[in-house]
Coordinates of C-alpha atoms and ligand atoms in Angstrom, one line a residue:
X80 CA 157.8 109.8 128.3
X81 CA 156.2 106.8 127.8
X82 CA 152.1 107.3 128.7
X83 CA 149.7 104.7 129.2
X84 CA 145.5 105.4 129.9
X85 CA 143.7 102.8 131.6
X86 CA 139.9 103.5 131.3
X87 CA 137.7 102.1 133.7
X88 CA 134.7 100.7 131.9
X89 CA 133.4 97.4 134.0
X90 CA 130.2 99.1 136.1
X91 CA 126.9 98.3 135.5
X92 CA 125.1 101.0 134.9
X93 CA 122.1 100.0 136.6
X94 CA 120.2 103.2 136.6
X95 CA 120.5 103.2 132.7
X96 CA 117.8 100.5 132.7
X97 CA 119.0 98.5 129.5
X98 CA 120.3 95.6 128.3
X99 CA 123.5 97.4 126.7
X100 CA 126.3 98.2 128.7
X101 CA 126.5 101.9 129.9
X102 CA 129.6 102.7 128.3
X103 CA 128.3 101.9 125.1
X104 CA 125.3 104.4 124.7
X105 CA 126.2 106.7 121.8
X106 CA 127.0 110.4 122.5
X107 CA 126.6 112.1 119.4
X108 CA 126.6 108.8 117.6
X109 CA 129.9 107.3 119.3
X110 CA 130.1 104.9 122.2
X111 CA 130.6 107.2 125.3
X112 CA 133.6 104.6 125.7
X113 CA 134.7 105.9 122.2
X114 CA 135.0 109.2 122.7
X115 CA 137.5 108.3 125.9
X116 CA 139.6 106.7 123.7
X117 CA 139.7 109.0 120.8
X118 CA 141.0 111.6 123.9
X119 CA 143.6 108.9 124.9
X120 CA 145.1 108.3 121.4
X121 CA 144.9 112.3 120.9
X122 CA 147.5 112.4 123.7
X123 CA 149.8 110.2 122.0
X124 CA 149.0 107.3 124.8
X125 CA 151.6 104.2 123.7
X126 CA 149.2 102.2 125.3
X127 CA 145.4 102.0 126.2
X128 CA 143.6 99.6 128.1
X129 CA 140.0 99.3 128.8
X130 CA 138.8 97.4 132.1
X131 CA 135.1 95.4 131.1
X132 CA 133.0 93.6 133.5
X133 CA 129.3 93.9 132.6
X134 CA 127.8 93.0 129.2
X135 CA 130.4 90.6 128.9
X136 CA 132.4 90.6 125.6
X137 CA 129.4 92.7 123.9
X138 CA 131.4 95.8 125.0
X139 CA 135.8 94.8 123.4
X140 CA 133.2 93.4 120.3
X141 CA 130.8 96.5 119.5
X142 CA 134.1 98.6 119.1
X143 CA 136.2 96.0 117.9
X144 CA 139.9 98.0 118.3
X145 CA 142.8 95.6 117.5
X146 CA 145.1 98.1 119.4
X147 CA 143.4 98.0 122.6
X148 CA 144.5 95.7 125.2
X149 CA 141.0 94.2 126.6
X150 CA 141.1 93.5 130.7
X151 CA 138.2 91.9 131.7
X152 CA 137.3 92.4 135.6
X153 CA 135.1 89.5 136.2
X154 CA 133.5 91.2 139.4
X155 CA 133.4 94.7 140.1
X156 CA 135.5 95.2 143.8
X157 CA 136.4 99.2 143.4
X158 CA 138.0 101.2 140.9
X159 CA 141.6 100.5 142.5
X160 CA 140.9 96.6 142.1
X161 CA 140.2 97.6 138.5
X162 CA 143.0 99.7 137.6
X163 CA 145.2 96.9 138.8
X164 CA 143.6 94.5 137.0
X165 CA 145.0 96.4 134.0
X166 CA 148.2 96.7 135.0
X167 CA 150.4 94.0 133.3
X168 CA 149.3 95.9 130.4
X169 CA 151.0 99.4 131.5
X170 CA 154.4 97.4 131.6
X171 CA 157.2 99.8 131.1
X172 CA 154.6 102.7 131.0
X173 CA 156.3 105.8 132.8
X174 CA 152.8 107.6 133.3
X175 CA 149.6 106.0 134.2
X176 CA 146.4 108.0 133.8
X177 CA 143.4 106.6 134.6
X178 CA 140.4 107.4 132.7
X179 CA 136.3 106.5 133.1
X180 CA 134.4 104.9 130.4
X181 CA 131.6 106.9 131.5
X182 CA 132.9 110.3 131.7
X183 CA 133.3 111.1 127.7
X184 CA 133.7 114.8 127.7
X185 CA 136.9 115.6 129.2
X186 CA 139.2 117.4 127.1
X187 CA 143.0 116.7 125.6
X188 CA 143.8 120.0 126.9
X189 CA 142.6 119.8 130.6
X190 CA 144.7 116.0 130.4
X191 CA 147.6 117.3 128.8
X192 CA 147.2 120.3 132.2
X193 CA 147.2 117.2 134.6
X194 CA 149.8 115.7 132.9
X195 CA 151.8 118.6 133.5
X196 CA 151.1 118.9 137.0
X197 CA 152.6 115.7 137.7
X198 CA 156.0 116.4 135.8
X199 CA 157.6 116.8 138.7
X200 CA 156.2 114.5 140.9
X201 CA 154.6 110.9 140.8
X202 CA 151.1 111.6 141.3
X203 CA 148.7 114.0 140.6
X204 CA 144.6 114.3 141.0
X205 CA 142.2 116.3 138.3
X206 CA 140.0 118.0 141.0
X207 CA 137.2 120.2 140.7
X208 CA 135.4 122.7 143.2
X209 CA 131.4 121.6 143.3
X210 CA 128.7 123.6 145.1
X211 CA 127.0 120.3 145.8
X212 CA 129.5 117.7 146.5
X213 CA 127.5 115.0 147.6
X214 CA 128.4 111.4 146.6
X215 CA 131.8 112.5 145.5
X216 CA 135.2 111.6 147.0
X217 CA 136.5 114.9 149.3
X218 CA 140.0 116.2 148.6
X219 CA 141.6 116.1 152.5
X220 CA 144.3 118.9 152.5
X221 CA 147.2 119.6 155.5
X222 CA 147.6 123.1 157.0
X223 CA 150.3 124.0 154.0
X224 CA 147.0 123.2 151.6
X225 CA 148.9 119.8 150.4
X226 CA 146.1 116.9 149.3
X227 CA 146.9 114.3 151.8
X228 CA 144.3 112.0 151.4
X229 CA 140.7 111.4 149.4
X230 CA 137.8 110.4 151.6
X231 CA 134.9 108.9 150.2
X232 CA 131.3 110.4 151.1
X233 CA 130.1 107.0 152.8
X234 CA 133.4 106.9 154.9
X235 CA 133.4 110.9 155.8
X236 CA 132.5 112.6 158.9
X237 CA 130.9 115.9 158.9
X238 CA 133.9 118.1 159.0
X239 CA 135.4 115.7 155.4
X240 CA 131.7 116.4 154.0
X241 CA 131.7 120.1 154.0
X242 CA 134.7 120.2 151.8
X243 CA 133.7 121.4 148.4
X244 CA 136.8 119.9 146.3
X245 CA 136.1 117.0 145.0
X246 CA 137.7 114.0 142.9
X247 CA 136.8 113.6 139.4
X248 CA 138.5 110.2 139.9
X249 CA 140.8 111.0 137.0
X250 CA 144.4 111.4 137.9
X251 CA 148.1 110.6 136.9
X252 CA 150.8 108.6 138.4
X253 CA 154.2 107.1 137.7
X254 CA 153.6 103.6 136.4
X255 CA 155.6 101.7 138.7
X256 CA 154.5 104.0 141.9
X257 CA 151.4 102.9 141.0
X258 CA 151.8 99.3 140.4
X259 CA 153.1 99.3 144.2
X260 CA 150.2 101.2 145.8
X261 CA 147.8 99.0 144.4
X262 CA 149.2 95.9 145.5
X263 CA 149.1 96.9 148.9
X264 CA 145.3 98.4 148.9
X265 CA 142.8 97.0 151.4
X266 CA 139.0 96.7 151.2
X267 CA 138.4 97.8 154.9
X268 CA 136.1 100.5 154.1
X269 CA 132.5 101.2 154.6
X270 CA 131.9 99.8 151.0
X271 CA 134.0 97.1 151.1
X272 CA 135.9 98.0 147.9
X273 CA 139.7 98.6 147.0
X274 CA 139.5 102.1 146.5
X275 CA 141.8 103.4 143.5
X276 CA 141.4 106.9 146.4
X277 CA 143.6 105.4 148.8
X278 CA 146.7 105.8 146.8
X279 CA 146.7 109.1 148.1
X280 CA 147.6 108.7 151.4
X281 CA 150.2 106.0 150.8
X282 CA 151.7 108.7 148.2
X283 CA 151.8 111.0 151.1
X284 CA 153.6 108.7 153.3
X285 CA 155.8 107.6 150.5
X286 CA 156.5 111.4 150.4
X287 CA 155.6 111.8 147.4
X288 CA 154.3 115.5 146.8
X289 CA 150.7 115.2 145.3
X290 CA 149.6 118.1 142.8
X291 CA 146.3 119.4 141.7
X292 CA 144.8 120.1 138.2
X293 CA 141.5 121.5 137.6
X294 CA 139.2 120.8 134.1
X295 CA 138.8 124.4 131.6
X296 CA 135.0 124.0 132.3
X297 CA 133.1 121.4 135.1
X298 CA 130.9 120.0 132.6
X299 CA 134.1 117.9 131.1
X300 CA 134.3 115.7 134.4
X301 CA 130.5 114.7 134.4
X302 CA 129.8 111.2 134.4
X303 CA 126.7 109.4 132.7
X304 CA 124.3 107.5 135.6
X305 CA 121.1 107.4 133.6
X306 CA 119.7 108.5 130.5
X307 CA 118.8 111.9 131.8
X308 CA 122.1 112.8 132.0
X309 CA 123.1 111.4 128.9
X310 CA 120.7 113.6 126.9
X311 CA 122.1 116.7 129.4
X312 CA 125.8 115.9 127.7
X313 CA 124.6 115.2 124.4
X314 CA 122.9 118.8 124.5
X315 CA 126.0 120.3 126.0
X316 CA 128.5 118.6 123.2
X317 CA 126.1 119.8 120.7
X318 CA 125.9 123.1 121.7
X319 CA 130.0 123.1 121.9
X320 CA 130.3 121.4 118.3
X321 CA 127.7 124.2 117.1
X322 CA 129.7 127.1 118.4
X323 CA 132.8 125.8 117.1
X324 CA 131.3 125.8 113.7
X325 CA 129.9 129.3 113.8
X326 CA 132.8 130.8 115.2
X327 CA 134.1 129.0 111.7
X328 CA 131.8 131.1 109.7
X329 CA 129.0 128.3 109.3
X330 CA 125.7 130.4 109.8
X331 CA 123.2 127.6 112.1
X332 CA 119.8 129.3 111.8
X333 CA 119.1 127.4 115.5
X334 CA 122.5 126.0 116.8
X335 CA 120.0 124.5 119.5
X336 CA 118.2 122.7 116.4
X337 CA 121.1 121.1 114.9
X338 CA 123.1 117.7 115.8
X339 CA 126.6 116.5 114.2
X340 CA 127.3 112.9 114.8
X341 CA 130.8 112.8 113.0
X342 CA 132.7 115.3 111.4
X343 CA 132.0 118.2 109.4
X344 CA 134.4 119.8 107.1
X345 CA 132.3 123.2 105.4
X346 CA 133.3 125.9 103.2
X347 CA 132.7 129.5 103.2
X348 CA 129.6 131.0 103.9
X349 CA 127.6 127.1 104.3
X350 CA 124.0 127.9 105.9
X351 CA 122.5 125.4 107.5
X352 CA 118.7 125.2 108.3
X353 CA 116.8 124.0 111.6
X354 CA 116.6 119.9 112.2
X355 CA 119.8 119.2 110.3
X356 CA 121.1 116.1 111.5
X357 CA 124.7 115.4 109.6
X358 CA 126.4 112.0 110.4
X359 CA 130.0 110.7 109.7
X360 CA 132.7 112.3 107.5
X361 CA 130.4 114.8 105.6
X362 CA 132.2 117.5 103.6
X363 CA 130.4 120.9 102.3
X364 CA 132.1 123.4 100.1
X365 CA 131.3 127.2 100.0
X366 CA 128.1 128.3 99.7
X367 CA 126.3 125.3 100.5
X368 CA 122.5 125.8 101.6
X369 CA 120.8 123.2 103.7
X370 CA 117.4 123.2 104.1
X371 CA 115.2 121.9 107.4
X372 CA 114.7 119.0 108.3
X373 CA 117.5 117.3 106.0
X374 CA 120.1 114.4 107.0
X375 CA 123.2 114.2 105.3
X376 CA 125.4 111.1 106.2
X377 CA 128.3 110.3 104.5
X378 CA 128.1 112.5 101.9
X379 CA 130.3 115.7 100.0
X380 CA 128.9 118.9 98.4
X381 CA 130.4 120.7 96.2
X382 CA 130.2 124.3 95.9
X383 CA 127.0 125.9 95.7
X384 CA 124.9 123.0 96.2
X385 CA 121.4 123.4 97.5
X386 CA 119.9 120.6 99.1
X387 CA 115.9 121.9 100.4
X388 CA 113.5 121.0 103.2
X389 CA 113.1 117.4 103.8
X390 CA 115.9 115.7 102.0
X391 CA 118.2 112.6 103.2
X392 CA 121.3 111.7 101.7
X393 CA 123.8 109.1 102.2
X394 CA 127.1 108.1 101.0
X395 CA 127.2 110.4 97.9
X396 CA 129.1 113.2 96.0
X397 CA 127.1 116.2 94.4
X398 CA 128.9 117.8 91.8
X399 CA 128.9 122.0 92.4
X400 CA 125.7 123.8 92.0
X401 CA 123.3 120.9 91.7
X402 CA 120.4 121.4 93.4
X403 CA 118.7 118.6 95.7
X404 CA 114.8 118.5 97.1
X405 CA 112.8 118.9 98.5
X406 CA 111.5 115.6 99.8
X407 CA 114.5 113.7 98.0
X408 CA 116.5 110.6 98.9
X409 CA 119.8 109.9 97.4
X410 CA 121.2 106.6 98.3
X411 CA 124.7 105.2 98.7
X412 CA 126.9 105.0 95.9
X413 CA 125.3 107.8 93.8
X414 CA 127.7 110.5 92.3
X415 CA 125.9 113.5 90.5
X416 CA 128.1 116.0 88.2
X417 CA 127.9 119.9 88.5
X418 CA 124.3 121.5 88.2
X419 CA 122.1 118.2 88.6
X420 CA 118.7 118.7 89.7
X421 CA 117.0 115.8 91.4
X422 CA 113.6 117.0 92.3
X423 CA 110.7 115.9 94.9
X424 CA 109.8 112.2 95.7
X425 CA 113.1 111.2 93.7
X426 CA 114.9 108.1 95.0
X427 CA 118.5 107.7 93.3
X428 CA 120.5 104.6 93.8
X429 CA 123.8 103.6 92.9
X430 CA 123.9 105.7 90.0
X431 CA 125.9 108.5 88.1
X432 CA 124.4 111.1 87.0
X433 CA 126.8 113.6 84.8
X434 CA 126.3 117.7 83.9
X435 CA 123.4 119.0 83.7
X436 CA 120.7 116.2 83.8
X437 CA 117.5 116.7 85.5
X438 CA 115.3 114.3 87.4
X439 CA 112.5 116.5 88.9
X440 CA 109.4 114.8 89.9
X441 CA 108.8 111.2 91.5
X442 CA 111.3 109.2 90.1
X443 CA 113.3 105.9 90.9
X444 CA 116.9 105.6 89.2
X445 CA 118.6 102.6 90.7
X446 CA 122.0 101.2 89.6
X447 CA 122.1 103.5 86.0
X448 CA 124.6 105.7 84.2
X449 CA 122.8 109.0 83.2
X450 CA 124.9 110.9 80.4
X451 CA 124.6 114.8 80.4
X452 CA 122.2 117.2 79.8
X453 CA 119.3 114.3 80.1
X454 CA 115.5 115.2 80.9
X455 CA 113.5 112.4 83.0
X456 CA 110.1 113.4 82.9
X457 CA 107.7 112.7 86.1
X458 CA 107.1 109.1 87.2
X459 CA 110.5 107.7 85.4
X460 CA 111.1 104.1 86.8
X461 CA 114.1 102.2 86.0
X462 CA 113.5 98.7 86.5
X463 CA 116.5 97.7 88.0
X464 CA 115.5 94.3 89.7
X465 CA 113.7 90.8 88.2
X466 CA 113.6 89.4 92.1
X467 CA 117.1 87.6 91.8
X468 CA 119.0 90.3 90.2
X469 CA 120.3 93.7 89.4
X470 CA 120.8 95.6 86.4
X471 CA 122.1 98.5 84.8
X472 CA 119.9 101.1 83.0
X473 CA 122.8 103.7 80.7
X474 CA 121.1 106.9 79.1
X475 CA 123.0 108.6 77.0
X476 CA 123.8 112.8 76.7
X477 CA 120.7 114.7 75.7
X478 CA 118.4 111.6 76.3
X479 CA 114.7 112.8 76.8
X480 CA 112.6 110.3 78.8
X481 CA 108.7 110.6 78.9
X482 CA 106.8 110.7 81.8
X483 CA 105.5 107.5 83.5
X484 CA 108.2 105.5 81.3
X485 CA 109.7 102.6 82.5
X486 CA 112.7 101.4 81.2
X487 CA 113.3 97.9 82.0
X488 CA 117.5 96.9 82.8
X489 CA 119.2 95.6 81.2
X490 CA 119.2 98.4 78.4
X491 CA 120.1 101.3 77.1
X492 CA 118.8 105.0 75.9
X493 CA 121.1 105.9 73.2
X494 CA 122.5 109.6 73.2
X495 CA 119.9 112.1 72.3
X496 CA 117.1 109.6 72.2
X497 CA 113.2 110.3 73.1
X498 CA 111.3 108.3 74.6
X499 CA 107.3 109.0 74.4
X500 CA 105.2 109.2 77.8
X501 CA 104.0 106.3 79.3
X502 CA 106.5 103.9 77.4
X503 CA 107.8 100.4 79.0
X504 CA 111.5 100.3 77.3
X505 CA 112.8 96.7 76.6
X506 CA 115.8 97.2 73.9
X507 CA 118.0 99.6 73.1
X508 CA 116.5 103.1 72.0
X509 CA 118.9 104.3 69.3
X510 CA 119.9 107.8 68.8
X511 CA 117.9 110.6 68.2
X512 CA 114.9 109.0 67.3
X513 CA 111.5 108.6 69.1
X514 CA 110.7 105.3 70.4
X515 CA 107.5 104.7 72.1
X516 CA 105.7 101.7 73.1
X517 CA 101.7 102.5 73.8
X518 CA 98.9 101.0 72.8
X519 CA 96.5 102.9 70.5
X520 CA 94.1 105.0 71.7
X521 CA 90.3 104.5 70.9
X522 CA 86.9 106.3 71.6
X523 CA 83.8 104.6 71.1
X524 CA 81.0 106.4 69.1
X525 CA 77.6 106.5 71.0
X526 CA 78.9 105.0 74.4
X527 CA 76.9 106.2 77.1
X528 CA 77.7 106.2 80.7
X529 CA 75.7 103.6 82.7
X530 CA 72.9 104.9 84.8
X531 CA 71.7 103.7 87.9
X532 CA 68.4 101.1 88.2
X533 CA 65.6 102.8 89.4
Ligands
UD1_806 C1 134.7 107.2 142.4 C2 135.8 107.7 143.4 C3 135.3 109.0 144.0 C4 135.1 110.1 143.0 C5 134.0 109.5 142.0 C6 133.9 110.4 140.8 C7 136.8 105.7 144.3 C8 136.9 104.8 145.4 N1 136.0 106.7 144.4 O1 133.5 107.0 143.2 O2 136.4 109.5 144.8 O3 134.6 111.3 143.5 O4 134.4 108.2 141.5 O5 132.9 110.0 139.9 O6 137.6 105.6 143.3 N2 134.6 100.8 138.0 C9 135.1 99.6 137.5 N3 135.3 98.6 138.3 C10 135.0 98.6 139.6 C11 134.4 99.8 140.2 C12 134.3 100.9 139.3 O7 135.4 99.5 136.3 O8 135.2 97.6 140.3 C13 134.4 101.9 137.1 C14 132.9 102.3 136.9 O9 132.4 101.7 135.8 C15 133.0 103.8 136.7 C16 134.2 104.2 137.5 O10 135.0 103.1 137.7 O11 133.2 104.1 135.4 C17 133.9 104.8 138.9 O12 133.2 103.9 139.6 P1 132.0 104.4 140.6 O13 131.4 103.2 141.2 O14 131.1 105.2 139.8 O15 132.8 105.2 141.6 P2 132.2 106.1 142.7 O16 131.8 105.3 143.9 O17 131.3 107.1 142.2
MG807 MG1 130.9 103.1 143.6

């Protein structure tokens, strides 16, 4: 079976109040539009089209998928207009399910239900009971309880709005079925809009048997309107992502406190403080502690690390056991070996820092090679940058760097070298000697302090 998703993605959002379009308001950091397609490819869809209208091109550039097919609906005249707007692309496509940009959090598992429903059939309609139904299309059933039509609330008489089913507006059909409904959908409606809805009825009188499928939980069929509810979903796919990772045997000290935009892949017994915020692919092996208030983006732990309060680190591998914070910042490109310690107000850039080296107290190590073992006093500076250009700094095993030192890149601290406080490092400091560049210290005899005229 061939299966092809057509997302509808061309509304305005108007109640979102803002210059970008709806569908691309980030949901735990992804376009909500993103997140629909990640469920479409999950289901193995051979092809997946997105219908766009407002914002232009800003919405096929901002996620910029070469395997998408792009259908632009230049103005918006109902969702059935839009579906077949996207149909030259479900060409030879034995299933059709049609998706909403708007609507991110429905699951593969509830599709992959609907899908089923309609195995035997040509059509079938992910429906869900609602207390309130107001504003939603009803679900018109015949005495043997068979969906024969979907009335829209501005088009429904009393008896159609006290019906409680409602449709989610996500359903399934046979690709060519479908291609034939469309084409002979009319606007004569109290909206004036083709209505992707009407299909129903003409499936009926095609005799066509329409089935039912229902979403695992209600909250999976909620659309985004305005930025209310956006934050409601974000809350609720937090909360979901947080279980999921406890029931995993990650302790959350406040899963309420806690936000994954990306993936997280943890170890055994990881514990993770309040105000964590972890973005993209981050990676933490057993025994990892994170403190409050930390953001890790793009980065891998090794075992045993311990990052404290107050730390943000992107793009960087920590080698087992180091131990990070707090009020440290390690920038893209850094790797650290096994039992580092990088220490408060500490910036490291672009740098590797091997075994057992130690940077503890207001430092900035940009673009350097740190050997093992190496001590950077408080206040270290490498000078990586004249205004034009960048250079490397390479410190060798066993190095011992003076506080308030600056060593000046190019150059290099030779293995086991030490370097007096307060030094500004031009040339190479050889090996195991002292090198220190200060001026001499002087105290004048008899100086008095000044005092104040009268
Ligand atoms: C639609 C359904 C209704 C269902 C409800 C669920 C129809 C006629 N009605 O109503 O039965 O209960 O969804 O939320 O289908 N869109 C386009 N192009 C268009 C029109 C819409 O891409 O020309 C997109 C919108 O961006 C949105 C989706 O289709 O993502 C639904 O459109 P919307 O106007 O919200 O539909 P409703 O009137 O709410
Ligand atoms: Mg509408």
């Amino acid at each position: 079976m061939k299966l092809g998703v057509v997302i509808l993605a061309a509304g305005k959002g108007t109640r979102m109040k803002s210059a970008l379009p709806k569908v691309l308001h980030p949901l735990a950091g992804r376009p909500l539009v993103g997140h629909v397609i990640a469920v479409s490819r999950a289901l193995g869809a051979e092809r997946v089209a997105v219908v766009y209208g407002h914002g232009g091109e800003a919405v096929p550039e901002a996620i910029g998928d070469e395997e998408l097919s792009w259908v632009e609906q230049a103005e918006q005249l109902g969702t059935g207009h839009a579906v077949e707007q996207a149909m030259p692309a479900m060409a030879g496509m034995d299933r059709v399910l049609v998706l909403y940009g708007d609507v991110p959090l429905i699951a593969e598992p509830t599709l992959r239900k609907l899908i089923a429903a309609a195995v035997d059939t040509d059509l079938a309609l992910l429906t869900v009971e609602l207390a309130d139904p107001g504003g939603y299309g009803r679900i018109v059933r015949d005495a043997d309880g068979r969906p024969r039509c979907i009335v829209e609330q501005k088009d429904a008489d009393a008896r159609v709005l006290a019906i409680t089913e409602v449709n989610t507006g996500i359903l399934v059909a046979d690709g060519e079925r479908l291609a034939r409904w469309l084409g002979r959908l009319d606007n004569a409606n109290a909206q004036g809009e083709f209505y992707l809805t009407d299909i129903v009825a003409m499936a009926v009188a095609d005799g066509v048997r329409v089935h039912t499928a229902q979403p695992a939980d209600p909250r999976e069929v909620l659309g985004v309107n305005d930025r209310v509810q956006l934050a409601g979903l974000e809350r609720h796919y937090q909360q979901n992502q947080a279980e999921r990772l406890m029931r995993a045997g990650v302790t959350l000290r406040d899963p309420v406190r806690f936000d994954l935009r990306g993936s997280l892949d943890a170890g055994q017994d990881v514990e993770i403080d309040v105000n964590v915020l972890i973005e993209g692919t981050v990676r933490l092996g057993n025994r990892v502690r994170i403190g409050a208030n930390t953001v890790l983006r793009d980065v891998t732990l090794g075992d045993g690390v311990v990052v404290r309060e107050n730390c943000v680190l992107e793009r960087a591998l920590i080698g087992e056991q180091s131990i990070i914070g707090p009020f440290a910042r390690i920038r893209p490109d850094t790797e650290l070996g096994p039992r580092v310690h990088v220490g408060n107000f500490v910036e490291v850039k672009k740098s590797l820092v091997d075994e057992g080296s130690k940077i503890n107290h207001l430092s900035y190590v940009g673009d350097s090679v740190v050997g093992k073992r190496v001590n950077i006093g408080a206040g270290v500076i490498t000078c990586n940058y004249d205004g034009a250009n960048k250079y490397r700094t390479t410190i060798g095993d066993d190095a011992f760097i003076g506080s308030d030192s600056q060593l000046v890149a190019p150059v290099e601290v030779e293995a086991g070298a030490t370097i007096g406080a307060g030094s500004t490092i031009t040339r190479t400091a050889p090996a195991r000697q002292l090198t220190l560049s200060r001026s001499k210290q002087t105290t004048l005899k008899g100086w008095k302090r000044p005092v104040r005229d009268r």
